[in-house]
Structure formats: structure tokens, C-alpha cells
Tab-separated table of C-alpha atoms in Angstrom:
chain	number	residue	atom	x	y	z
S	455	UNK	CA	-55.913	82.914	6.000
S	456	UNK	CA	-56.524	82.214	9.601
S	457	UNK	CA	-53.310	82.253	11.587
S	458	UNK	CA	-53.972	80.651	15.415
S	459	UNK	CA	-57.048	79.157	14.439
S	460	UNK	CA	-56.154	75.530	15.879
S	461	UNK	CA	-55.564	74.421	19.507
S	462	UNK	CA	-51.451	74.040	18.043
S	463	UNK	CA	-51.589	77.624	16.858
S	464	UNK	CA	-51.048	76.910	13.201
S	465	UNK	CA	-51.957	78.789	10.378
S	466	UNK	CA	-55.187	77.520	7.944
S	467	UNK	CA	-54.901	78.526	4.546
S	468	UNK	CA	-58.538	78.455	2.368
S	469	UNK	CA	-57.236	78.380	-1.296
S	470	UNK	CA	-59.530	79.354	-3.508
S	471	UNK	CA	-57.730	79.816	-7.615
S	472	UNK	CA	-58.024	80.323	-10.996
S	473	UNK	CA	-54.580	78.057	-10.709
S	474	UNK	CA	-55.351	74.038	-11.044
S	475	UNK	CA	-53.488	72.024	-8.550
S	476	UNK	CA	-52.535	75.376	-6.646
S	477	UNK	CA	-53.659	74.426	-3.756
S	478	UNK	CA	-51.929	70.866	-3.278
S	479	UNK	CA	-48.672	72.159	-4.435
S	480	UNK	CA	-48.584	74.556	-1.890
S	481	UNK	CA	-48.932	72.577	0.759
S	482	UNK	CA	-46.539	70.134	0.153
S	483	UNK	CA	-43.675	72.504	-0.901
S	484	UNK	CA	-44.667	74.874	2.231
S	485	UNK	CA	-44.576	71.350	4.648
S	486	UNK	CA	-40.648	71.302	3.118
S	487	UNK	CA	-40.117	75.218	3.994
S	488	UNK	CA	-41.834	74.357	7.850
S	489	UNK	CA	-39.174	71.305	8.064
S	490	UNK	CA	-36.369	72.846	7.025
S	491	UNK	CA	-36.780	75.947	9.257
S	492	UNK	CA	-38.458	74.218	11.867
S	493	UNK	CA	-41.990	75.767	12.236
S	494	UNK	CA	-45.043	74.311	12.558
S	495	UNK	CA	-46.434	73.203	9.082
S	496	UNK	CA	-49.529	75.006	7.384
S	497	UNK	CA	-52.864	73.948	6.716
S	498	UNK	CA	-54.160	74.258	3.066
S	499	UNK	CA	-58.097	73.793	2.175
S	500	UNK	CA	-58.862	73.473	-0.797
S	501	UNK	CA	-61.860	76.148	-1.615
S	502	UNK	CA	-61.482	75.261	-5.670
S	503	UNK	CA	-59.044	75.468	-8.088
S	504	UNK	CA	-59.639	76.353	-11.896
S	505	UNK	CA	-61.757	73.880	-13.854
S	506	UNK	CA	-59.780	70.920	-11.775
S	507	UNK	CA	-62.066	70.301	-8.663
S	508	UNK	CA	-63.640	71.389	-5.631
S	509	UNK	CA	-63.596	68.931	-2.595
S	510	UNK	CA	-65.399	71.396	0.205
S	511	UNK	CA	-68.257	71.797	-2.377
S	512	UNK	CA	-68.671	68.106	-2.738
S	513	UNK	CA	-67.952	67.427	1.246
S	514	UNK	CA	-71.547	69.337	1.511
S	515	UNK	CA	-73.372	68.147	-1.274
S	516	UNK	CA	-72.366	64.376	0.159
S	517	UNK	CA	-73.808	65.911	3.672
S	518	UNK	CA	-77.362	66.910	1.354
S	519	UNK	CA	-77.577	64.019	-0.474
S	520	UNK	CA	-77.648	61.535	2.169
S	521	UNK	CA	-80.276	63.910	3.941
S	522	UNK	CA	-82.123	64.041	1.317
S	523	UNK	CA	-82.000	60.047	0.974
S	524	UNK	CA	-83.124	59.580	4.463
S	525	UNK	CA	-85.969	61.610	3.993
S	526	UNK	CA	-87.122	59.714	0.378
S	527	UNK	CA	-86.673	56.710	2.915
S	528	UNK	CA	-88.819	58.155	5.734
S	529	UNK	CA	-91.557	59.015	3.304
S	530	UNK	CA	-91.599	55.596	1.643
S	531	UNK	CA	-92.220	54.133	5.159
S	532	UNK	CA	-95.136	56.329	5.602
S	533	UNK	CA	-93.566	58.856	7.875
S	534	UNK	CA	-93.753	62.476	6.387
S	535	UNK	CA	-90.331	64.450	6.579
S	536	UNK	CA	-91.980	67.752	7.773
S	537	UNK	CA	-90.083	70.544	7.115
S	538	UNK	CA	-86.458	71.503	7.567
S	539	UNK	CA	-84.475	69.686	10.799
S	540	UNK	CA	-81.399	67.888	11.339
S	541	UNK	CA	-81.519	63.795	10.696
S	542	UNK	CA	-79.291	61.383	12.118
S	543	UNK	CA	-77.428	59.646	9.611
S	544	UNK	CA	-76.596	55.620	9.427
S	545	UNK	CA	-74.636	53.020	7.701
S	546	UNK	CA	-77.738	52.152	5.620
S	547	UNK	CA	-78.245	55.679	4.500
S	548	UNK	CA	-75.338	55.062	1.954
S	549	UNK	CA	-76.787	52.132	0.603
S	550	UNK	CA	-77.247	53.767	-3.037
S	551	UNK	CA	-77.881	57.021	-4.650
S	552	UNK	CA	-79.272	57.361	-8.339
S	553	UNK	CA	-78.044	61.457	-9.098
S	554	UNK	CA	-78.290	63.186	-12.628
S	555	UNK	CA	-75.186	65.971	-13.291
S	556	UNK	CA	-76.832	68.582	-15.753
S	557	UNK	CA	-74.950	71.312	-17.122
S	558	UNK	CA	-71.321	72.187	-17.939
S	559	UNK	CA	-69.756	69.003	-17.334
S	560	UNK	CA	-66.242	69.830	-18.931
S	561	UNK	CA	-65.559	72.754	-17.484
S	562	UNK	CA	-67.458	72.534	-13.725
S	563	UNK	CA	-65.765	71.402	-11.227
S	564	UNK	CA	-68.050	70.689	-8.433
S	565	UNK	CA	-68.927	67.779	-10.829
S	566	UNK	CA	-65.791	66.289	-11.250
S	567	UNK	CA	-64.944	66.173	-7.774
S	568	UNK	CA	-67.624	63.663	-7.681
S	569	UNK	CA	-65.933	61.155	-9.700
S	570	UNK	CA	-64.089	60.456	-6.271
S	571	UNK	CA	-66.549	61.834	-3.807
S	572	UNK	CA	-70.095	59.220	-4.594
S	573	UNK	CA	-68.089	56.511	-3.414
S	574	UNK	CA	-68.876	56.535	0.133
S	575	UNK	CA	-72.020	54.862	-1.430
S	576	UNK	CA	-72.298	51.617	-2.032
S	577	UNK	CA	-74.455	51.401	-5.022
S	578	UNK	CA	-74.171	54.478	-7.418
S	579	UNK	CA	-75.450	55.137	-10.867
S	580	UNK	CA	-74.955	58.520	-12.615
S	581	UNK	CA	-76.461	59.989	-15.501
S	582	UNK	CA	-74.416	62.464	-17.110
S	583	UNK	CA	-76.670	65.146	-19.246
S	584	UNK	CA	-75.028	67.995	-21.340
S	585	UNK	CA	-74.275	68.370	-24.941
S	586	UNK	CA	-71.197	66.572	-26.284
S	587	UNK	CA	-68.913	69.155	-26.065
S	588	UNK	CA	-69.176	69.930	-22.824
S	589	UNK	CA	-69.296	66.130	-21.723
S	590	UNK	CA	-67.943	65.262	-19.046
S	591	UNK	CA	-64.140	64.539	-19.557
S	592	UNK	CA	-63.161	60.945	-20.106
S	593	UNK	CA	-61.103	60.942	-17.417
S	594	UNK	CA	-63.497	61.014	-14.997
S	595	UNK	CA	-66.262	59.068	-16.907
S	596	UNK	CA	-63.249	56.132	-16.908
S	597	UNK	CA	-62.773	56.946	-13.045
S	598	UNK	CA	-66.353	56.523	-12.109
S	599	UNK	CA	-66.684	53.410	-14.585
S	600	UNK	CA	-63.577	52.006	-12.369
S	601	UNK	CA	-64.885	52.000	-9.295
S	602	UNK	CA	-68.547	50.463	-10.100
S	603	UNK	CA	-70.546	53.383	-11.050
S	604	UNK	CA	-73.767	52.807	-13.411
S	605	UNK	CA	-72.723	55.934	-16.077
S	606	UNK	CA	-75.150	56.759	-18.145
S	607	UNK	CA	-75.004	60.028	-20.440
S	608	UNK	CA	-77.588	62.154	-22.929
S	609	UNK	CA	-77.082	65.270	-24.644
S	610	UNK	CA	-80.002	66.970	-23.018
S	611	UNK	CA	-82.422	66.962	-20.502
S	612	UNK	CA	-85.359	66.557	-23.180
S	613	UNK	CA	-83.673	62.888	-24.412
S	614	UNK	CA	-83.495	62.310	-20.817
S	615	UNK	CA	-86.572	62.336	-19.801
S	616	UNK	CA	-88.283	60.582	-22.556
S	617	UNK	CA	-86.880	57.578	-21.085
S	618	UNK	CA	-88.076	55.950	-17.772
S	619	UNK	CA	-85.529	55.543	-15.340
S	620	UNK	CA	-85.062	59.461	-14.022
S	621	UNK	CA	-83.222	60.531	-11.157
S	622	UNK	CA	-84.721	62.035	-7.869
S	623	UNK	CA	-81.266	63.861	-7.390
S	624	UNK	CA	-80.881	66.486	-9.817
S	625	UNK	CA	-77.435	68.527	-9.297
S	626	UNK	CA	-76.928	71.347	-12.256
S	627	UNK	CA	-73.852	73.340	-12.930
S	628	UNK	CA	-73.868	76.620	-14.736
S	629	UNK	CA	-72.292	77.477	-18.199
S	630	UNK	CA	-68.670	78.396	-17.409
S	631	UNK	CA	-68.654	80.589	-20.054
S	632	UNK	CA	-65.273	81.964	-18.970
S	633	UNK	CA	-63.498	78.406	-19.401
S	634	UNK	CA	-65.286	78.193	-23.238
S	635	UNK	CA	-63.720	79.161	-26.368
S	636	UNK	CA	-64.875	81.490	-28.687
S	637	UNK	CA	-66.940	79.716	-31.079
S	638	UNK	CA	-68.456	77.675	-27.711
S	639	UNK	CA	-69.426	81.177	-26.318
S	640	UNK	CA	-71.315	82.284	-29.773
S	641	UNK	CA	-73.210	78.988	-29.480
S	642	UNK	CA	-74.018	79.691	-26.059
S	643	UNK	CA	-77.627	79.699	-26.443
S	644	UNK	CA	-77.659	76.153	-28.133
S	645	UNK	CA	-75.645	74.762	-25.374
S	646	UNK	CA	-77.814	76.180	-22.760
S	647	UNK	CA	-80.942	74.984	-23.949
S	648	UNK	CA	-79.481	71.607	-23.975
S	649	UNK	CA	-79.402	71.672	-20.113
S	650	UNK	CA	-82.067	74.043	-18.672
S	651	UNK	CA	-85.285	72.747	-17.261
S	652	UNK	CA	-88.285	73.981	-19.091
S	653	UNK	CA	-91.323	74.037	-16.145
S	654	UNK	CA	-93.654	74.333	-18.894
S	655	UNK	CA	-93.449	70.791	-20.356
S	656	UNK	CA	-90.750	68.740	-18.666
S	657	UNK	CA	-92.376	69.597	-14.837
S	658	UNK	CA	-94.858	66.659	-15.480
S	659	UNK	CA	-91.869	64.195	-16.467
S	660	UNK	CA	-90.444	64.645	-13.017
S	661	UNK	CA	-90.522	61.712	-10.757
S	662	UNK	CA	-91.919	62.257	-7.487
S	663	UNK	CA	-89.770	63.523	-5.014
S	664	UNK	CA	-87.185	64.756	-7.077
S	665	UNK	CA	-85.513	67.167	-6.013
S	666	UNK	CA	-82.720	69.746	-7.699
S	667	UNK	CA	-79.594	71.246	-6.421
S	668	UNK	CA	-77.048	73.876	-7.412
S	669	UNK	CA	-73.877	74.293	-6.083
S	670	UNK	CA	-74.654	78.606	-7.237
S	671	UNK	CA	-74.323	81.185	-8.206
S	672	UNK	CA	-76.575	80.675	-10.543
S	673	UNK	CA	-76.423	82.921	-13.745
S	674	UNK	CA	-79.210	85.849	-12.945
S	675	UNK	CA	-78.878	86.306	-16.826
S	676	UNK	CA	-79.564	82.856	-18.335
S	677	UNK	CA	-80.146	80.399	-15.295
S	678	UNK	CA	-80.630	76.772	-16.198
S	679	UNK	CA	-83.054	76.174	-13.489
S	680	UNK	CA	-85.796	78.967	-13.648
S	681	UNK	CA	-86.473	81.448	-10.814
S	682	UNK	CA	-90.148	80.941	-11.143
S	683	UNK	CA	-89.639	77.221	-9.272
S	684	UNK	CA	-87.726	78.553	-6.117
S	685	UNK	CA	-91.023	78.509	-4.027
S	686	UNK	CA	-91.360	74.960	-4.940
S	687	UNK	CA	-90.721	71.572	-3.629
S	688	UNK	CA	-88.220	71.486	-6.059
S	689	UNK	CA	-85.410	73.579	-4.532
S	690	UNK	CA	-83.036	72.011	-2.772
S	691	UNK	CA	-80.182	74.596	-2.933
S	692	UNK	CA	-81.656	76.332	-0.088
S	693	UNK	CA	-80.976	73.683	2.288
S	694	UNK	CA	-77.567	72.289	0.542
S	695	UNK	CA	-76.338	75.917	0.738
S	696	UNK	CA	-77.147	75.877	4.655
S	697	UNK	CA	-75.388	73.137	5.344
S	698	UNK	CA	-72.133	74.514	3.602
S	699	UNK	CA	-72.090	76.688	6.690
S	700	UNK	CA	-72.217	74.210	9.131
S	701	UNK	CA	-70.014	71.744	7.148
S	702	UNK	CA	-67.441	74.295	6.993
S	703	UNK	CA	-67.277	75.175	10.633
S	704	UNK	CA	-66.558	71.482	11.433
S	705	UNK	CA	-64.072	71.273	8.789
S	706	UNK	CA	-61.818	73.974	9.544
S	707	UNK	CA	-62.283	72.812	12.954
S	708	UNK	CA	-61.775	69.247	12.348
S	709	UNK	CA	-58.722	69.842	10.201
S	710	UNK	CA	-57.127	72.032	12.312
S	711	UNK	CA	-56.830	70.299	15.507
S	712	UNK	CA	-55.728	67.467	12.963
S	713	UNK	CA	-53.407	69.326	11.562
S	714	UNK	CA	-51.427	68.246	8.007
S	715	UNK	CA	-49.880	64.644	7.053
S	716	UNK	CA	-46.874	63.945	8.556
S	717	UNK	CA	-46.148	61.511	5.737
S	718	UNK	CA	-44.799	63.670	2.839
S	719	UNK	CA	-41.713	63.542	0.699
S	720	UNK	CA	-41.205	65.243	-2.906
S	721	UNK	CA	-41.389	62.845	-5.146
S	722	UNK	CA	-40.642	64.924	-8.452
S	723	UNK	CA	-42.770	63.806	-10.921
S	724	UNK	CA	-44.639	65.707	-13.383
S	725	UNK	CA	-48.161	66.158	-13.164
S	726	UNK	CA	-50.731	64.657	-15.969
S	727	UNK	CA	-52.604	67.295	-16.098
S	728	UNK	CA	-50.753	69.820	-18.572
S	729	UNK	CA	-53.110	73.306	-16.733
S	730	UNK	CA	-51.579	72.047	-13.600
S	731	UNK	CA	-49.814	74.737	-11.373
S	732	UNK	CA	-46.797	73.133	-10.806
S	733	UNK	CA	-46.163	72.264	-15.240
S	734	UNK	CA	-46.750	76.003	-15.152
S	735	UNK	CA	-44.236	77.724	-12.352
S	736	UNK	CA	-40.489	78.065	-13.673
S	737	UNK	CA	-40.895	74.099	-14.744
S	738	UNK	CA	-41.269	73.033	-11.421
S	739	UNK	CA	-42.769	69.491	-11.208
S	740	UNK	CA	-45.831	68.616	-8.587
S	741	UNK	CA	-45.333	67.377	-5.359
S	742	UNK	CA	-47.666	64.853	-3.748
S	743	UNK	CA	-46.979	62.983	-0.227
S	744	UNK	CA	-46.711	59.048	-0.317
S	745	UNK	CA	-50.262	58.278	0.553
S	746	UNK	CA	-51.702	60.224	-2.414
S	747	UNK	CA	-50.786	57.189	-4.553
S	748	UNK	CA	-53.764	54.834	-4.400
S	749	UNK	CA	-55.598	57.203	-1.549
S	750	UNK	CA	-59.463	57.084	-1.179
S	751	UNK	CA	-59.309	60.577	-0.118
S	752	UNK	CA	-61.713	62.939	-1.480
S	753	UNK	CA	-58.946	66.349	-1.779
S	754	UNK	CA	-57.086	64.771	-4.790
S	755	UNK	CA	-54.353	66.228	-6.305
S	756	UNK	CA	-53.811	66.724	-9.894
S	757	UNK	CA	-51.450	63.739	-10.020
S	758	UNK	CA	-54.070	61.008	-9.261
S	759	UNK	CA	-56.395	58.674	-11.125
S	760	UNK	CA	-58.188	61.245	-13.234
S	761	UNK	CA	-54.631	62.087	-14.567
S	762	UNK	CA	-52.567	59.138	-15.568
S	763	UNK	CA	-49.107	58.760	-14.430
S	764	UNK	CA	-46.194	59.075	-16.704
S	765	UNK	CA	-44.200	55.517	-16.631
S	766	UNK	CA	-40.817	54.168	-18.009
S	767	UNK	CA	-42.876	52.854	-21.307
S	768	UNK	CA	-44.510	55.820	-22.018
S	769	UNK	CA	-44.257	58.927	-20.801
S	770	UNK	CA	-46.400	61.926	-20.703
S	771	UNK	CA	-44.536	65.079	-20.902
S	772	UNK	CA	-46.108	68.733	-19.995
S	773	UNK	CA	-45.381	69.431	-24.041
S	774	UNK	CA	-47.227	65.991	-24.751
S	775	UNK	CA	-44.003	64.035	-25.849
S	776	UNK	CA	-43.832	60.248	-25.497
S	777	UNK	CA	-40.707	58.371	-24.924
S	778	UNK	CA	-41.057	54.408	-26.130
S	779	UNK	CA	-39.482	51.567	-24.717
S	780	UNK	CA	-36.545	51.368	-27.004
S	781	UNK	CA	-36.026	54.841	-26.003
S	782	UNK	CA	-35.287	54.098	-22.555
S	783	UNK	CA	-33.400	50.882	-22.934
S	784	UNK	CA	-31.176	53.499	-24.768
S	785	UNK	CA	-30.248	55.410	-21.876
S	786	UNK	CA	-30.168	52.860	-19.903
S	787	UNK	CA	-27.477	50.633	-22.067
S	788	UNK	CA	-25.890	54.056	-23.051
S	789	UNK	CA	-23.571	54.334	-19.907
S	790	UNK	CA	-22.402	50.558	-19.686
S	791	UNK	CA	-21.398	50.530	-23.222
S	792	UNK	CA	-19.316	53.784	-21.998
S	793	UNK	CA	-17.871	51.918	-18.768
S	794	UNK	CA	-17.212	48.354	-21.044
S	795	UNK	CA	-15.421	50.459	-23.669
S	796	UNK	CA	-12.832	51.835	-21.133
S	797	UNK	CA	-12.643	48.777	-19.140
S	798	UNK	CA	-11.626	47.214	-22.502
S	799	UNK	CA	-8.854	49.928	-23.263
S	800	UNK	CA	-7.415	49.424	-19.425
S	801	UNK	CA	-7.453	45.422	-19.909
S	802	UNK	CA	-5.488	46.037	-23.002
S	803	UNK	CA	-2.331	47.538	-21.249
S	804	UNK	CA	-2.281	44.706	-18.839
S	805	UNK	CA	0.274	41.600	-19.235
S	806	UNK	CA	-3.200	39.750	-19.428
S	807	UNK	CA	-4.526	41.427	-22.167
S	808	UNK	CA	-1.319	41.427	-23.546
S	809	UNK	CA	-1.048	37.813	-24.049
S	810	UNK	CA	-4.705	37.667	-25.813
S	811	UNK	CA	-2.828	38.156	-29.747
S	812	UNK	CA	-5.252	40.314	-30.181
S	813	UNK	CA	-4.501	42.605	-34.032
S	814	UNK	CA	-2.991	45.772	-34.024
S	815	UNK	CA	-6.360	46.845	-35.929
S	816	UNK	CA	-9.008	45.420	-33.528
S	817	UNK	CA	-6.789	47.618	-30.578
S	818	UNK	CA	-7.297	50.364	-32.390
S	819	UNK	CA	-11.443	49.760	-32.673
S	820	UNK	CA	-11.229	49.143	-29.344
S	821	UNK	CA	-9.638	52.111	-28.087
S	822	UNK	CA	-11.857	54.118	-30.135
S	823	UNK	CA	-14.966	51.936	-28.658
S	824	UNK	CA	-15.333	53.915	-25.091
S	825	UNK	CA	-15.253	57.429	-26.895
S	826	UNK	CA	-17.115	56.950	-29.697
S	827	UNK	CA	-20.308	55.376	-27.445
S	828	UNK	CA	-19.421	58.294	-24.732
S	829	UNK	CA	-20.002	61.191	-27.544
S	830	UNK	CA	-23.568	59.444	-28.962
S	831	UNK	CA	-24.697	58.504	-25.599
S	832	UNK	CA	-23.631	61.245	-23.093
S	833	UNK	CA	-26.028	63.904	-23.699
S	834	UNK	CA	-28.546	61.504	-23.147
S	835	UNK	CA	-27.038	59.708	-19.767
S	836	UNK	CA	-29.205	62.479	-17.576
S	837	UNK	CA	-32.649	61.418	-18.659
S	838	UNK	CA	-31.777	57.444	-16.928
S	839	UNK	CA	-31.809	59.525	-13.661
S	840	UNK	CA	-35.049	61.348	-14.402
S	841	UNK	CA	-36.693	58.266	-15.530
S	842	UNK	CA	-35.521	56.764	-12.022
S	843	UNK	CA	-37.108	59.500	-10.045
S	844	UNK	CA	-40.241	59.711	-12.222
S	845	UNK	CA	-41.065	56.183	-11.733
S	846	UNK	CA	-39.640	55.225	-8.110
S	847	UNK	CA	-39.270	58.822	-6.688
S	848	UNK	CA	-35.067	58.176	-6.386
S	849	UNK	CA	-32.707	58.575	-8.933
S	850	UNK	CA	-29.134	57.318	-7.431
S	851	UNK	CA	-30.082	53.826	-5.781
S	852	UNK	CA	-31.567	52.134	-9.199
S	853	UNK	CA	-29.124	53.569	-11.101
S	854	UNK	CA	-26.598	52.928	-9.779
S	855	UNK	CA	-27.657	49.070	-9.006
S	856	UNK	CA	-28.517	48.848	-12.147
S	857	UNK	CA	-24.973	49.947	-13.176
S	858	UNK	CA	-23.254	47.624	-11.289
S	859	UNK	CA	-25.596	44.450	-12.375
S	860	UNK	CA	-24.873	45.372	-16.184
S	861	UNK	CA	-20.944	45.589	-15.536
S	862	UNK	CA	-20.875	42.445	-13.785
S	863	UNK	CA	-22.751	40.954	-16.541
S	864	UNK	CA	-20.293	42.441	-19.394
S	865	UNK	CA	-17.690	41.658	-17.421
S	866	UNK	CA	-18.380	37.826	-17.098
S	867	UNK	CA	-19.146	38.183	-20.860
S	868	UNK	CA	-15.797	39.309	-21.520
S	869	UNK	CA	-13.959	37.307	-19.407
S	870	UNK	CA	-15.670	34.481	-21.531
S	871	UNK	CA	-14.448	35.583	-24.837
S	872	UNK	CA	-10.830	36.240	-23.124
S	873	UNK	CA	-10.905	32.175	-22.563
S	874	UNK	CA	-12.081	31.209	-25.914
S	875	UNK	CA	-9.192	33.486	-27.125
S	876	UNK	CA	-6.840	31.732	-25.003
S	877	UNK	CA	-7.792	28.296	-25.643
């Protein structure tokens, strides 16, 4: 925590949890505490959080990559990179990027914060290499698909290179052998084979140029990329770990002279993801600001497209219930048929209704109408409101509009009848 870090004096939180979606829920139900008792509002950084993602990490490796583009580009014109230095980036430099993700897939997050973060490239294609169960989750795969990636995916780095088309860009993860279950931990071995780069017969596969990177540590036990290449021209970690330093200085700079979103509200809905933070806290629901919705930036919450959004039609409970369309016309006809049955009962005692001839037996139905519907429907009025503020973020204004629509409309109905009665 860094408190008077900023030119504004406020305080910079670096998150870094076990938790998923710690860090985001924090900062928008801290931004409510800093409003309400008039303070200056925090700054949260997200530094990682569980298996979920990790947006500094990929803020860097986007910084390495398009180095390490410029460079390829430099040598193909004949102009030899030298050794380490600082290059000036341009537009062009994100023209495309071909990168292979090797390793623990499922349960790394430095690799699914690049579902999001290889868009500031223009042309992408990805190769996805691990063993099926720890594949990359769909989500992601159907996020990268959505916004134009090439995905490509093998079970190991041998099938991989016994095709043609390899990667320059190779970015491995470790085993996260804490995130595995039992009987994945016991087959550890397998698994790891899958993904580790044997110098003995897959170095002459390697394209030229290619490069590997690591967001570390790496395991000192069972590493996937051997030690006995680190004096090569294959390691790039040494360089994408250096610029993690200098990336970080600007961004806790840059951030805090920024300082946090002024457009926030709670909107109260519950979070996709069922290891989120917020599905986990005394049932408290995740809070995202406004702009989160269909944002392009890279620190997603938990609540955004690699998570889909519970809706009116079918919602996605923390417990994994689903609640159909006839389930919420339900509750939302529930409370008029209340309201129609009592308007009934008072039009009844009027001279009006009165003058109707209507039986002694169809009063009596009637008047038992409004309190029969009102004990089957009642315990379920509450969820209308919940189903307002899950989908629009209000509860009161739809309701209620819609309330007033449906009594108009049962009122004209009735008044209808009431005239064919008459006539």
C-alpha cells in the first residue's frame, strides 16, 4: 500500500490474492465508502488474483512482444538488432503477432489475461498447446474467437511442431500444481511432459528467431523450459522481466496522477464466475462501474465477457440454478393478478357493480380471487425486483411501470366485459 504516492495524495493499493475478483470488488465498494464519507477515493492495481487474471503481467509482456516484433522487423530489413536497448515503438509495430501459450492453460492466469490484452494488434493468431485438461477454458477460447483471433490448439509441443506453421513467440506458464486436483497432481509428470521443451530433439524444429518467454518463477524442480538454454538466444525472460520494472514505475505513476473512474454506481448483479470474491463474502453480489459493460479495457473484472451475464431468460445463479422464461412471466403476472382480484372485490360494493346481476356464487369466486392469487404468488413477488436490478441495475422504476401498464390493461379489459354484461 502506498499512501501519498500521487500528486492528490491518495492512497495506491497493489492487490495481489488468492481471492478472484478481489481486487475489482474492492475498489468499487471502497469508491462508495470515499463518497459517502467524503475522502478522496483509493487506487486499486491489480497485481493478480487467483486463477482469474493478471493485467500488470500482461501490460509488460504487450511492452516485450512488440519489442521483440520490431526487432524480427529490423532483422528482416537487414539491420541487426545488436544487443539489449530501448526501441521506439509505432503504429505499424502492432500490425500482427503469431504467439504460442504452452503450459497450464486452465489454471494460469497470465494467459488468460491475454484473451483481452492481444487486441491492441491488429492481426493475431494464437496457438494454444497443453494437454486437454488443462486447456485453456472455453471462455476465453470463445473470447479470443470473438474478436478475430486465429486459435489454434494441440495437446503438446511434440504435435506442434510436426506441423509447419510455428510461432516465433513462445510464452510458457508453469504447472499450477496448487490449483490441480488430486488425481491431476499424481499425473503430474504426464502433464508436464506434454508442455516442456526437450533441447535435445525439438531445438532443430525451432523457427529462426524464436524466441521464449516466462512470466516466472519457474519451477527449480521440474521447469518446462530447461536451465541448460538460459545462455541462449532463446531467453527472452531476461529482458521481459526488466521491463516489468520499468512498466511498473510508469504505471503506478500514470495511474496515480489519474486517479480512479469517476463513473461508478453498484449495479448489484451477481458475478458469472461462481470462485468470484464477491459470490463468496456474506452473499454479497459484485460491483462493477458503468463503463465495465462493453469496455476494451485490459483490468477486467470478473463480470465481463469471459463470464456471461445472467439475463431475465436465463439466469445463472452462484449455486448454478436457471430460471426459464415462464418462470419470470410468473412473477411478473403474479402481482397484477393480486391488484385485479381486489380491484374486482372493491367494484363489487359499488352501485356500478351493483347493477352488473352478477350471481351470488360468481361474488363469492370473486372475493376469494385476490387472496387466493396473493397466498400462491406472494412469496415469489420479491424475485420481480431482483430480476429488475439484475438486468437494468434498478428495481423500483420498471416495476413499477410495468405495474401500472398491466393494470391499465386489466382494467380496460374489465371495463369491457362490464359493457357486454350491461348490454
Amino acid at each position: 500500500m502506498l499512501v501519498g504516492y500521487s500528486p492528490g495524495g491518495r492512497t495506491t493499493f497493489v492487490i495481489r490474492s488468492k481471492l478472484e475478483g478481489v481486487c475489482r470488488w474492492l475498489e468499487f465498494a471502497m469508491c462508495k465508502y470515499a463518497q459517502l464519507h467524503g475522502i478522496k477515493k483509493p487506487i486499486f492495481i491489480n497485481a493478480g488474483d487467483g486463477s482469474h487474471e493478471h493485467p500488470t503481467q500482461e501490460l509488460l509482456d504487450q511492452l516485450t512482444f512488440v519489442e521483440r516484433i520490431k526487432r524480427l522487423n529490423r532483422e528482416a530489413g537487414g539491420s541487426p538488432s545488436g544487443g539489449y536497448s530501448p526501441i521506439g515503438i509505432e503504429l505499424n509495430d502492432f500490425h500482427g503477432i503469431h504467439v504460442a501459450l504452452i503450459g497450464d492453460l486452465k489454471n494460469g492466469r497470465t494467459v488468460h489475461s491475454k484473451a483481452n490484452g492481444l487486441r491492441v494488434f491488429d492481426n493475431v493468431k494464437v496457438d494454444l498447446i497443453a494437454p486437454g485438461e488443462l486447456g485453456m477454458p472455453e471462455a476465453y477460447t470463445e473470447r479470443m474467437r470473438s474478436l478475430g483471433y486465429d486459435v489454434r490448439q494441440f495437446p503438446s509441443l511434440e504435435e506442434y511442431l510436426d506441423q509447419d506453421d510455428v510461432a516465433k513467440i513462445w510464452y510458457f506458464t508453469r504447472l499450477q500444481l496448487e490449483r490441480m486436483t488430486d488425481d491431476q497432481r499424481e499425473r503430474s509428470a504426464i502433464l508436464r511432459r506434454a508442455v516442456s521443451f526437450d533441447a535435445s530433439t525439438m531445438m532443430g524444429k525451432l523457427p529462426d528467431g524464436c524466441k521464449f518467454f516466462h512470466p516466472l518463477p519457474r519451477d527449480s524442480r521440474f521447469p518446462t523450459i530447461p536451465f541448460e538454454i538460459d545462455d541462449t538466444d532463446l531467453n527472452g525472460w531476461d529482458e521481459q522481466s526488466r521491463n516489468g520494472y520499468f512498466l511498473r514505475i510508469v504505471l503506478l505513476r500514470g495511474i496515480a496522477a489519474a486517479g480512479p473512474s469517476e463513473v461508478q454506481f453498484d449495479t448489484d448483479r451477481r458475478c458469472g464466475n461462481p470462485r468470484c470474491v464477491s459470490n463468496d463474502v456474506n452473499g454479497q453480489r459484485e460491483v462493477i462501474p458503468a463503463m465495465m459493460k462493453d469496455s476494451a479495457v485490459l483490468m477486467s473484472c470478473c463480470l465481463t465477457a469471459e463470464y456471461r451475464e445472467m439475463t431475465d431468460d436465463d439466469e445463472m445463479a452462484v449455486d448454478g440454478s436457471r430460471r426459464p422464461l415462464w418462470w419470470i412471466l410468473l412473477l411478473t403476472l403474479g402481482p397484477f393478478g393480486v391488484s385485479f382480484g381486489f380491484a374486482l372485490q372493491f367494484a363489487l360494493l359499488t352501485p356500478f357493480g351493483m347493477k352488473l346481476g352478477i350471481s351470488e356464487t360468481m361474488s363469492s369466486y370473486l372475493w376469494l380471487c385476490g387472496p387466493v392469487t396473493g397466498m400462491i404468488v406472494q412469496p415469489l413477488v420479491g424475485r420481480l425486483s431482483d430480476q429488475c436490478q439484475n438486468k437494468w441495475g434498478r428495481r423500483r422504476p420498471y416495476a413499477l411501470g410495468g405495474t401500472i401498464v398491466l393494470l391499465i390493461s386489466l382494467f380496460l379489459i374489465a371495463w369491457s366485459l362490464d359493457l357486454g354484461v350491461l348490454l
